[in-house]
mmCIF file with all atom_site columns, C-alpha atoms in Angstrom:
data_model
loop_
_atom_site.group_PDB
_atom_site.id
_atom_site.type_symbol
_atom_site.label_atom_id
_atom_site.label_alt_id
_atom_site.label_comp_id
_atom_site.label_asym_id
_atom_site.label_entity_id
_atom_site.label_seq_id
_atom_site.pdbx_PDB_ins_code
_atom_site.Cartn_x
_atom_site.Cartn_y
_atom_site.Cartn_z
_atom_site.occupancy
_atom_site.B_iso_or_equiv
_atom_site.pdbx_formal_charge
_atom_site.auth_seq_id
_atom_site.auth_comp_id
_atom_site.auth_asym_id
_atom_site.auth_atom_id
_atom_site.pdbx_PDB_model_num
ATOM 1   C CA . GLN X 1 1   ? -7.659  -15.144 16.628 1.00 0.00 ? 14  GLN X CA 1
ATOM 2   C CA . LEU X 1 2   ? -5.985  -18.788 16.017 1.00 0.00 ? 15  LEU X CA 1
ATOM 3   C CA . GLN X 1 3   ? -7.582  -21.871 16.735 1.00 0.00 ? 16  GLN X CA 1
ATOM 4   C CA . TRP X 1 4   ? -6.588  -25.625 16.431 1.00 0.00 ? 17  TRP X CA 1
ATOM 5   C CA . SER X 1 5   ? -7.449  -29.272 17.502 1.00 0.00 ? 18  SER X CA 1
ATOM 6   C CA . VAL X 1 6   ? -6.146  -31.754 19.848 1.00 0.00 ? 19  VAL X CA 1
ATOM 7   C CA . PRO X 1 7   ? -6.937  -34.978 17.320 1.00 0.00 ? 20  PRO X CA 1
ATOM 8   C CA . GLU X 1 8   ? -4.801  -37.481 19.297 1.00 0.00 ? 21  GLU X CA 1
ATOM 9   C CA . GLY X 1 9   ? -4.011  -37.200 23.166 1.00 0.00 ? 22  GLY X CA 1
ATOM 10  C CA . SER X 1 10  ? -4.399  -34.164 25.531 1.00 0.00 ? 23  SER X CA 1
ATOM 11  C CA . PHE X 1 11  ? -1.632  -30.935 26.574 1.00 0.00 ? 24  PHE X CA 1
ATOM 12  C CA . ASP X 1 12  ? -1.325  -30.048 29.839 1.00 0.00 ? 25  ASP X CA 1
ATOM 13  C CA . SER X 1 13  ? -0.986  -26.524 28.623 1.00 0.00 ? 26  SER X CA 1
ATOM 14  C CA . PHE X 1 14  ? -0.277  -24.590 25.138 1.00 0.00 ? 27  PHE X CA 1
ATOM 15  C CA . MET X 1 15  ? 2.433   -21.503 24.400 1.00 0.00 ? 28  MET X CA 1
ATOM 16  C CA . LEU X 1 16  ? 2.169   -19.339 21.430 1.00 0.00 ? 29  LEU X CA 1
ATOM 17  C CA . GLN X 1 17  ? 6.002   -17.792 20.759 1.00 0.00 ? 30  GLN X CA 1
ATOM 18  C CA . TYR X 1 18  ? 5.756   -15.497 17.907 1.00 0.00 ? 31  TYR X CA 1
ATOM 19  C CA . ARG X 1 19  ? 8.486   -12.073 17.123 1.00 0.00 ? 32  ARG X CA 1
ATOM 20  C CA . ASP X 1 20  ? 6.660   -8.568  17.529 1.00 0.00 ? 33  ASP X CA 1
ATOM 21  C CA . ALA X 1 21  ? 6.254   -5.954  15.036 1.00 0.00 ? 34  ALA X CA 1
ATOM 22  C CA . GLN X 1 22  ? 9.557   -4.835  16.566 1.00 0.00 ? 35  GLN X CA 1
ATOM 23  C CA . GLY X 1 23  ? 11.072  -7.663  16.542 1.00 0.00 ? 36  GLY X CA 1
ATOM 24  C CA . GLN X 1 24  ? 10.684  -8.925  20.190 1.00 0.00 ? 37  GLN X CA 1
ATOM 25  C CA . PRO X 1 25  ? 10.264  -12.429 20.340 1.00 0.00 ? 38  PRO X CA 1
ATOM 26  C CA . GLN X 1 26  ? 6.460   -12.729 22.690 1.00 0.00 ? 39  GLN X CA 1
ATOM 27  C CA . ALA X 1 27  ? 5.602   -15.649 24.317 1.00 0.00 ? 40  ALA X CA 1
ATOM 28  C CA . LEU X 1 28  ? 1.823   -16.231 25.535 1.00 0.00 ? 41  LEU X CA 1
ATOM 29  C CA . PRO X 1 29  ? 0.999   -18.855 27.747 1.00 0.00 ? 42  PRO X CA 1
ATOM 30  C CA . ILE X 1 30  ? -2.311  -20.770 27.087 1.00 0.00 ? 43  ILE X CA 1
ATOM 31  C CA . ASP X 1 31  ? -4.888  -22.739 28.918 1.00 0.00 ? 44  ASP X CA 1
ATOM 32  C CA . GLY X 1 32  ? -5.078  -26.830 28.050 1.00 0.00 ? 45  GLY X CA 1
ATOM 33  C CA . GLY X 1 33  ? -7.905  -27.004 27.333 1.00 0.00 ? 46  GLY X CA 1
ATOM 34  C CA . SER X 1 34  ? -8.407  -23.986 25.033 1.00 0.00 ? 47  SER X CA 1
ATOM 35  C CA . ARG X 1 35  ? -8.841  -24.091 21.086 1.00 0.00 ? 48  ARG X CA 1
ATOM 36  C CA . SER X 1 36  ? -8.584  -20.878 20.127 1.00 0.00 ? 49  SER X CA 1
ATOM 37  C CA . VAL X 1 37  ? -6.438  -17.162 21.614 1.00 0.00 ? 50  VAL X CA 1
ATOM 38  C CA . THR X 1 38  ? -7.137  -14.028 20.657 1.00 0.00 ? 51  THR X CA 1
ATOM 39  C CA . VAL X 1 39  ? -3.069  -12.316 20.247 1.00 0.00 ? 52  VAL X CA 1
ATOM 40  C CA . PRO X 1 40  ? -4.016  -8.553  20.798 1.00 0.00 ? 53  PRO X CA 1
ATOM 41  C CA . GLY X 1 41  ? -1.664  -5.616  20.332 1.00 0.00 ? 54  GLY X CA 1
ATOM 42  C CA . LEU X 1 42  ? -0.677  -6.281  16.555 1.00 0.00 ? 55  LEU X CA 1
ATOM 43  C CA . SER X 1 43  ? 0.324   -3.897  14.101 1.00 0.00 ? 56  SER X CA 1
ATOM 44  C CA . PRO X 1 44  ? -1.422  -3.344  11.333 1.00 0.00 ? 57  PRO X CA 1
ATOM 45  C CA . SER X 1 45  ? -0.051  -4.895  7.281  1.00 0.00 ? 58  SER X CA 1
ATOM 46  C CA . GLN X 1 46  ? 2.599   -6.314  9.522  1.00 0.00 ? 59  GLN X CA 1
ATOM 47  C CA . ARG X 1 47  ? 3.398   -10.028 8.419  1.00 0.00 ? 60  ARG X CA 1
ATOM 48  C CA . TYR X 1 48  ? 3.094   -12.101 11.746 1.00 0.00 ? 61  TYR X CA 1
ATOM 49  C CA . ARG X 1 49  ? 4.752   -16.349 12.204 1.00 0.00 ? 62  ARG X CA 1
ATOM 50  C CA . PHE X 1 50  ? 3.049   -17.751 15.110 1.00 0.00 ? 63  PHE X CA 1
ATOM 51  C CA . HIS X 1 51  ? 4.278   -20.983 16.493 1.00 0.00 ? 64  HIS X CA 1
ATOM 52  C CA . LEU X 1 52  ? 2.050   -22.921 18.658 1.00 0.00 ? 65  LEU X CA 1
ATOM 53  C CA . TYR X 1 53  ? 3.949   -25.676 21.168 1.00 0.00 ? 66  TYR X CA 1
ATOM 54  C CA . GLY X 1 54  ? 1.709   -28.417 23.261 1.00 0.00 ? 67  GLY X CA 1
ATOM 55  C CA . LEU X 1 55  ? 3.460   -28.734 26.449 1.00 0.00 ? 68  LEU X CA 1
ATOM 56  C CA . ARG X 1 56  ? 3.071   -31.600 29.013 1.00 0.00 ? 69  ARG X CA 1
ATOM 57  C CA . GLY X 1 57  ? 4.788   -30.548 32.194 1.00 0.00 ? 70  GLY X CA 1
ATOM 58  C CA . ARG X 1 58  ? 7.396   -27.830 31.194 1.00 0.00 ? 71  ARG X CA 1
ATOM 59  C CA . LYS X 1 59  ? 8.270   -30.320 28.080 1.00 0.00 ? 72  LYS X CA 1
ATOM 60  C CA . LYS X 1 60  ? 7.683   -28.983 24.597 1.00 0.00 ? 73  LYS X CA 1
ATOM 61  C CA . ILE X 1 61  ? 6.472   -32.198 23.037 1.00 0.00 ? 74  ILE X CA 1
ATOM 62  C CA . HIS X 1 62  ? 4.211   -31.125 19.316 1.00 0.00 ? 75  HIS X CA 1
ATOM 63  C CA . HIS X 1 63  ? 4.840   -27.604 17.452 1.00 0.00 ? 76  HIS X CA 1
ATOM 64  C CA . VAL X 1 64  ? 2.454   -25.932 14.441 1.00 0.00 ? 77  VAL X CA 1
ATOM 65  C CA . SER X 1 65  ? 3.053   -22.925 12.471 1.00 0.00 ? 78  SER X CA 1
ATOM 66  C CA . THR X 1 66  ? 1.826   -20.086 10.319 1.00 0.00 ? 79  THR X CA 1
ATOM 67  C CA . GLU X 1 67  ? 1.940   -16.837 8.919  1.00 0.00 ? 80  GLU X CA 1
ATOM 68  C CA . VAL X 1 68  ? -0.413  -14.660 9.025  1.00 0.00 ? 81  VAL X CA 1
ATOM 69  C CA . MET X 1 69  ? -0.664  -11.044 7.734  1.00 0.00 ? 82  MET X CA 1
ATOM 70  C CA . THR X 1 70  ? -2.544  -8.470  9.947  1.00 0.00 ? 83  THR X CA 1
ATOM 71  C CA . ALA X 1 71  ? -4.916  -5.838  8.007  1.00 0.00 ? 84  ALA X CA 1
ATOM 72  C CA . THR X 1 72  ? -4.624  -2.486  6.464  1.00 0.00 ? 85  THR X CA 1
ATOM 73  C CA . TYR X 1 73  ? -5.497  0.054   9.179  1.00 0.00 ? 86  TYR X CA 1
ATOM 74  C CA . LYS X 1 74  ? -8.623  2.715   7.851  1.00 0.00 ? 87  LYS X CA 1
ATOM 75  C CA . PRO X 1 75  ? -10.015 4.101   10.499 1.00 0.00 ? 88  PRO X CA 1
ATOM 76  C CA . ASP X 1 76  ? -13.607 4.947   8.810  1.00 0.00 ? 89  ASP X CA 1
ATOM 77  C CA . GLU X 1 77  ? -14.099 1.936   7.386  1.00 0.00 ? 90  GLU X CA 1
ATOM 78  C CA . PRO X 1 78  ? -14.679 -0.499  11.170 1.00 0.00 ? 91  PRO X CA 1
ATOM 79  C CA . PRO X 1 79  ? -18.183 0.860   12.329 1.00 0.00 ? 92  PRO X CA 1
ATOM 80  C CA . SER X 1 80  ? -20.102 -0.018  8.793  1.00 0.00 ? 93  SER X CA 1
ATOM 81  C CA . PRO X 1 81  ? -19.289 -3.619  8.156  1.00 0.00 ? 94  PRO X CA 1
ATOM 82  C CA . SER X 1 82  ? -19.699 -4.783  11.653 1.00 0.00 ? 95  SER X CA 1
ATOM 83  C CA . GLU X 1 83  ? -22.918 -2.782  12.083 1.00 0.00 ? 96  GLU X CA 1
ATOM 84  C CA . GLU X 1 84  ? -24.598 -3.199  8.782  1.00 0.00 ? 97  GLU X CA 1
ATOM 85  C CA . PRO X 1 85  ? -25.344 -7.522  9.468  1.00 0.00 ? 98  PRO X CA 1
ATOM 86  C CA . GLN X 1 86  ? -26.290 -6.748  13.557 1.00 0.00 ? 99  GLN X CA 1
ATOM 87  C CA . THR X 1 87  ? -29.017 -4.420  12.047 1.00 0.00 ? 100 THR X CA 1
ATOM 88  C CA . GLU X 1 88  ? -30.241 -6.648  8.711  1.00 0.00 ? 101 GLU X CA 1
ATOM 89  C CA . ALA X 1 89  ? -30.586 -9.763  11.545 1.00 0.00 ? 102 ALA X CA 1
ATOM 90  C CA . LEU X 1 90  ? -32.332 -7.646  14.256 1.00 0.00 ? 103 LEU X CA 1
ATOM 91  C CA . PRO X 1 91  ? -35.919 -8.008  11.775 1.00 0.00 ? 104 PRO X CA 1
ATOM 92  C CA . THR X 1 92  ? -35.521 -11.712 10.988 1.00 0.00 ? 105 THR X CA 1
ATOM 93  C CA . GLU X 1 93  ? -35.762 -12.316 14.626 1.00 0.00 ? 106 GLU X CA 1
ATOM 94  C CA . ASP X 1 94  ? -37.909 -10.133 15.406 1.00 0.00 ? 107 ASP X CA 1
ATOM 95  C CA . ASN X 1 95  ? -39.961 -11.467 12.641 1.00 0.00 ? 108 ASN X CA 1
ATOM 96  C CA . GLN X 1 96  ? -40.464 -15.020 14.950 1.00 0.00 ? 109 GLN X CA 1
ATOM 97  C CA . PRO X 1 97  ? -41.603 -13.862 18.345 1.00 0.00 ? 110 PRO X CA 1
ATOM 98  C CA . GLU X 1 98  ? -42.646 -17.472 18.744 1.00 0.00 ? 111 GLU X CA 1
ATOM 99  C CA . HIS X 1 99  ? -39.341 -19.147 17.975 1.00 0.00 ? 112 HIS X CA 1
ATOM 100 C CA . PRO X 1 100 ? -37.702 -20.622 21.145 1.00 0.00 ? 113 PRO X CA 1
ATOM 101 C CA . GLN X 1 101 ? -34.412 -18.450 20.212 1.00 0.00 ? 114 GLN X CA 1
ATOM 102 C CA . THR X 1 102 ? -36.330 -15.574 21.620 1.00 0.00 ? 115 THR X CA 1
ATOM 103 C CA . GLU X 1 103 ? -36.414 -16.567 25.238 1.00 0.00 ? 116 GLU X CA 1
ATOM 104 C CA . VAL X 1 104 ? -32.314 -17.649 25.380 1.00 0.00 ? 117 VAL X CA 1
ATOM 105 C CA . PRO X 1 105 ? -31.329 -14.350 26.285 1.00 0.00 ? 118 PRO X CA 1
ATOM 106 C CA . PRO X 1 106 ? -32.738 -13.642 29.364 1.00 0.00 ? 119 PRO X CA 1
ATOM 107 C CA . VAL X 1 107 ? -31.552 -17.354 31.340 1.00 0.00 ? 120 VAL X CA 1
ATOM 108 C CA . ARG X 1 108 ? -29.429 -15.844 33.516 1.00 0.00 ? 121 ARG X CA 1
ATOM 109 C CA . ALA X 1 109 ? -25.357 -16.761 33.555 1.00 0.00 ? 122 ALA X CA 1
ATOM 110 C CA . VAL X 1 110 ? -23.499 -16.565 36.601 1.00 0.00 ? 123 VAL X CA 1
ATOM 111 C CA . LEU X 1 111 ? -19.223 -15.843 37.132 1.00 0.00 ? 124 LEU X CA 1
ATOM 112 C CA . GLY X 1 112 ? -18.131 -17.425 40.568 1.00 0.00 ? 125 GLY X CA 1
ATOM 113 C CA . GLU X 1 113 ? -15.051 -15.647 42.377 1.00 0.00 ? 126 GLU X CA 1
ATOM 114 C CA . LEU X 1 114 ? -12.111 -14.257 40.280 1.00 0.00 ? 127 LEU X CA 1
ATOM 115 C CA . LYS X 1 115 ? -8.633  -16.595 41.956 1.00 0.00 ? 128 LYS X CA 1
ATOM 116 C CA . VAL X 1 116 ? -5.553  -16.123 41.664 1.00 0.00 ? 129 VAL X CA 1
ATOM 117 C CA . SER X 1 117 ? -3.628  -19.669 41.627 1.00 0.00 ? 130 SER X CA 1
ATOM 118 C CA . SER X 1 118 ? -0.147  -18.160 40.877 1.00 0.00 ? 131 SER X CA 1
ATOM 119 C CA . VAL X 1 119 ? 1.707   -14.791 41.000 1.00 0.00 ? 132 VAL X CA 1
ATOM 120 C CA . THR X 1 120 ? 5.066   -14.184 39.743 1.00 0.00 ? 133 THR X CA 1
ATOM 121 C CA . PRO X 1 121 ? 7.317   -11.354 39.217 1.00 0.00 ? 134 PRO X CA 1
ATOM 122 C CA . ASN X 1 122 ? 6.066   -10.302 35.383 1.00 0.00 ? 135 ASN X CA 1
ATOM 123 C CA . SER X 1 123 ? 3.115   -12.838 35.516 1.00 0.00 ? 136 SER X CA 1
ATOM 124 C CA . VAL X 1 124 ? -0.715  -13.953 37.170 1.00 0.00 ? 137 VAL X CA 1
ATOM 125 C CA . GLN X 1 125 ? -2.212  -16.815 36.483 1.00 0.00 ? 138 GLN X CA 1
ATOM 126 C CA . LEU X 1 126 ? -5.907  -16.279 37.396 1.00 0.00 ? 139 LEU X CA 1
ATOM 127 C CA . GLN X 1 127 ? -9.020  -18.645 37.153 1.00 0.00 ? 140 GLN X CA 1
ATOM 128 C CA . TRP X 1 128 ? -12.998 -18.795 37.918 1.00 0.00 ? 141 TRP X CA 1
ATOM 129 C CA . SER X 1 129 ? -15.822 -20.421 37.511 1.00 0.00 ? 142 SER X CA 1
ATOM 130 C CA . VAL X 1 130 ? -19.486 -19.968 35.979 1.00 0.00 ? 143 VAL X CA 1
ATOM 131 C CA . PRO X 1 131 ? -21.996 -21.842 38.802 1.00 0.00 ? 144 PRO X CA 1
ATOM 132 C CA . GLU X 1 132 ? -25.176 -21.080 36.892 1.00 0.00 ? 145 GLU X CA 1
ATOM 133 C CA . GLY X 1 133 ? -25.820 -20.947 32.387 1.00 0.00 ? 146 GLY X CA 1
ATOM 134 C CA . SER X 1 134 ? -22.362 -20.309 30.561 1.00 0.00 ? 147 SER X CA 1
ATOM 135 C CA . PHE X 1 135 ? -21.111 -17.838 28.540 1.00 0.00 ? 148 PHE X CA 1
ATOM 136 C CA . ASP X 1 136 ? -20.022 -17.372 24.667 1.00 0.00 ? 149 ASP X CA 1
ATOM 137 C CA . SER X 1 137 ? -16.828 -15.130 25.849 1.00 0.00 ? 150 SER X CA 1
ATOM 138 C CA . PHE X 1 138 ? -14.861 -13.579 28.295 1.00 0.00 ? 151 PHE X CA 1
ATOM 139 C CA . MET X 1 139 ? -12.781 -10.417 28.900 1.00 0.00 ? 152 MET X CA 1
ATOM 140 C CA . LEU X 1 140 ? -10.006 -9.528  31.449 1.00 0.00 ? 153 LEU X CA 1
ATOM 141 C CA . GLN X 1 141 ? -9.492  -5.851  31.702 1.00 0.00 ? 154 GLN X CA 1
ATOM 142 C CA . TYR X 1 142 ? -6.866  -4.404  33.717 1.00 0.00 ? 155 TYR X CA 1
ATOM 143 C CA . ARG X 1 143 ? -4.639  -1.457  33.617 1.00 0.00 ? 156 ARG X CA 1
ATOM 144 C CA . ASP X 1 144 ? -0.798  -2.191  33.640 1.00 0.00 ? 157 ASP X CA 1
ATOM 145 C CA . ALA X 1 145 ? 2.384   -0.445  34.967 1.00 0.00 ? 158 ALA X CA 1
ATOM 146 C CA . GLN X 1 146 ? 1.921   2.443   32.753 1.00 0.00 ? 159 GLN X CA 1
ATOM 147 C CA . GLY X 1 147 ? -1.608  3.324   33.834 1.00 0.00 ? 160 GLY X CA 1
ATOM 148 C CA . GLN X 1 148 ? -2.646  2.203   30.366 1.00 0.00 ? 161 GLN X CA 1
ATOM 149 C CA . PRO X 1 149 ? -5.909  0.182   29.698 1.00 0.00 ? 162 PRO X CA 1
ATOM 150 C CA . GLN X 1 150 ? -5.377  -3.685  28.680 1.00 0.00 ? 163 GLN X CA 1
ATOM 151 C CA . ALA X 1 151 ? -8.501  -6.181  27.436 1.00 0.00 ? 164 ALA X CA 1
ATOM 152 C CA . LEU X 1 152 ? -7.507  -9.630  27.254 1.00 0.00 ? 165 LEU X CA 1
ATOM 153 C CA . PRO X 1 153 ? -10.101 -11.338 25.696 1.00 0.00 ? 166 PRO X CA 1
ATOM 154 C CA . ILE X 1 154 ? -10.900 -15.504 26.501 1.00 0.00 ? 167 ILE X CA 1
ATOM 155 C CA . ASP X 1 155 ? -12.262 -18.453 25.144 1.00 0.00 ? 168 ASP X CA 1
ATOM 156 C CA . GLY X 1 156 ? -15.986 -18.883 26.239 1.00 0.00 ? 169 GLY X CA 1
ATOM 157 C CA . GLY X 1 157 ? -14.843 -22.927 27.410 1.00 0.00 ? 170 GLY X CA 1
ATOM 158 C CA . SER X 1 158 ? -11.676 -21.372 29.458 1.00 0.00 ? 171 SER X CA 1
ATOM 159 C CA . ARG X 1 159 ? -12.061 -21.166 32.851 1.00 0.00 ? 172 ARG X CA 1
ATOM 160 C CA . SER X 1 160 ? -8.596  -19.266 33.766 1.00 0.00 ? 173 SER X CA 1
ATOM 161 C CA . VAL X 1 161 ? -6.082  -17.300 31.945 1.00 0.00 ? 174 VAL X CA 1
ATOM 162 C CA . THR X 1 162 ? -2.147  -16.220 32.425 1.00 0.00 ? 175 THR X CA 1
ATOM 163 C CA . VAL X 1 163 ? -1.637  -12.662 32.131 1.00 0.00 ? 176 VAL X CA 1
ATOM 164 C CA . PRO X 1 164 ? 2.096   -11.983 30.818 1.00 0.00 ? 177 PRO X CA 1
ATOM 165 C CA . GLY X 1 165 ? 3.996   -9.130  30.564 1.00 0.00 ? 178 GLY X CA 1
ATOM 166 C CA . LEU X 1 166 ? 3.388   -7.721  33.642 1.00 0.00 ? 179 LEU X CA 1
ATOM 167 C CA . SER X 1 167 ? 5.610   -5.699  36.452 1.00 0.00 ? 180 SER X CA 1
ATOM 168 C CA . PRO X 1 168 ? 7.556   -7.154  39.384 1.00 0.00 ? 181 PRO X CA 1
ATOM 169 C CA . SER X 1 169 ? 6.147   -5.832  42.868 1.00 0.00 ? 182 SER X CA 1
ATOM 170 C CA . GLN X 1 170 ? 2.716   -3.625  41.330 1.00 0.00 ? 183 GLN X CA 1
ATOM 171 C CA . ARG X 1 171 ? -0.356  -3.815  41.958 1.00 0.00 ? 184 ARG X CA 1
ATOM 172 C CA . TYR X 1 172 ? -2.695  -4.471  40.009 1.00 0.00 ? 185 TYR X CA 1
ATOM 173 C CA . ARG X 1 173 ? -6.901  -4.745  39.547 1.00 0.00 ? 186 ARG X CA 1
ATOM 174 C CA . PHE X 1 174 ? -8.292  -7.472  37.637 1.00 0.00 ? 187 PHE X CA 1
ATOM 175 C CA . HIS X 1 175 ? -11.885 -7.480  35.942 1.00 0.00 ? 188 HIS X CA 1
ATOM 176 C CA . LEU X 1 176 ? -13.385 -10.671 34.177 1.00 0.00 ? 189 LEU X CA 1
ATOM 177 C CA . TYR X 1 177 ? -16.490 -9.449  32.009 1.00 0.00 ? 190 TYR X CA 1
ATOM 178 C CA . GLY X 1 178 ? -18.687 -12.433 31.090 1.00 0.00 ? 191 GLY X CA 1
ATOM 179 C CA . LEU X 1 179 ? -20.294 -11.673 27.554 1.00 0.00 ? 192 LEU X CA 1
ATOM 180 C CA . ARG X 1 180 ? -23.207 -13.458 25.373 1.00 0.00 ? 193 ARG X CA 1
ATOM 181 C CA . GLY X 1 181 ? -22.869 -12.202 22.508 1.00 0.00 ? 194 GLY X CA 1
ATOM 182 C CA . ARG X 1 182 ? -21.293 -8.419  22.391 1.00 0.00 ? 195 ARG X CA 1
ATOM 183 C CA . LYS X 1 183 ? -22.924 -7.902  26.170 1.00 0.00 ? 196 LYS X CA 1
ATOM 184 C CA . ARG X 1 184 ? -21.404 -7.777  29.006 1.00 0.00 ? 197 ARG X CA 1
ATOM 185 C CA . THR X 1 185 ? -23.949 -8.966  31.186 1.00 0.00 ? 198 THR X CA 1
ATOM 186 C CA . ASP X 1 186 ? -22.204 -10.139 34.496 1.00 0.00 ? 199 ASP X CA 1
ATOM 187 C CA . ARG X 1 187 ? -18.534 -9.701  35.895 1.00 0.00 ? 200 ARG X CA 1
ATOM 188 C CA . VAL X 1 188 ? -16.127 -10.138 38.416 1.00 0.00 ? 201 VAL X CA 1
ATOM 189 C CA . SER X 1 189 ? -12.894 -8.104  40.182 1.00 0.00 ? 202 SER X CA 1
ATOM 190 C CA . THR X 1 190 ? -9.907  -9.642  42.562 1.00 0.00 ? 203 THR X CA 1
ATOM 191 C CA . ASP X 1 191 ? -6.515  -7.447  43.399 1.00 0.00 ? 204 ASP X CA 1
ATOM 192 C CA . ILE X 1 192 ? -3.275  -9.079  43.293 1.00 0.00 ? 205 ILE X CA 1
ATOM 193 C CA . VAL X 1 193 ? 0.667   -7.676  43.789 1.00 0.00 ? 206 VAL X CA 1
ATOM 194 C CA . THR X 1 194 ? 2.704   -9.130  41.342 1.00 0.00 ? 207 THR X CA 1
ATOM 195 C CA . GLY X 1 195 ? 6.423   -10.240 43.018 1.00 0.00 ? 208 GLY X CA 1
ATOM 196 C CA . GLU X 1 196 ? 9.597   -9.362  44.006 1.00 0.00 ? 209 GLU X CA 1
ATOM 197 C CA . GLY X 1 197 ? 11.954  -9.137  40.760 1.00 0.00 ? 210 GLY X CA 1
ATOM 198 C CA . GLU X 1 198 ? 15.675  -10.638 40.988 1.00 0.00 ? 211 GLU X CA 1
#
């Protein structure tokens, strides 16, 4: 997960570029209101160089870069570190039943309709609203042309996302989940057919 700031001015959108483990160039379009992005599908123990471009219209007017090394994959380790802090955190909540924080979870958060704002042969831009409440983050799930499930984490402040790497003339069903913490609290879906290829 990468994050950045825009201390001066504003951008219409951002573009994150990098090469995957096979050396293929990848480009991830990002909404202009976002200040963070999660890059899925990386390989363990691999060095990546990320270039973030700020765009006005279609013109790249500024860029920043960073290098990261992904973590080593250890199948039996991930569950324990993520579970332990949660179980330790729960008792402190229970010790303060009168604390106003305990009243936050029941507040409703509602997702508006998931709409398609643009479609190309290999990408789609989706947008949504949050007419009531707020979400910590969103998760977009769909199956690619090979039937493999894909999950795209989205910042809680975003109201649109561009899904790259789709296949032409293909039907896709997208499910957008609104998350509070790690819990899915609402969902909207839509079907699209991508444009025809060249």
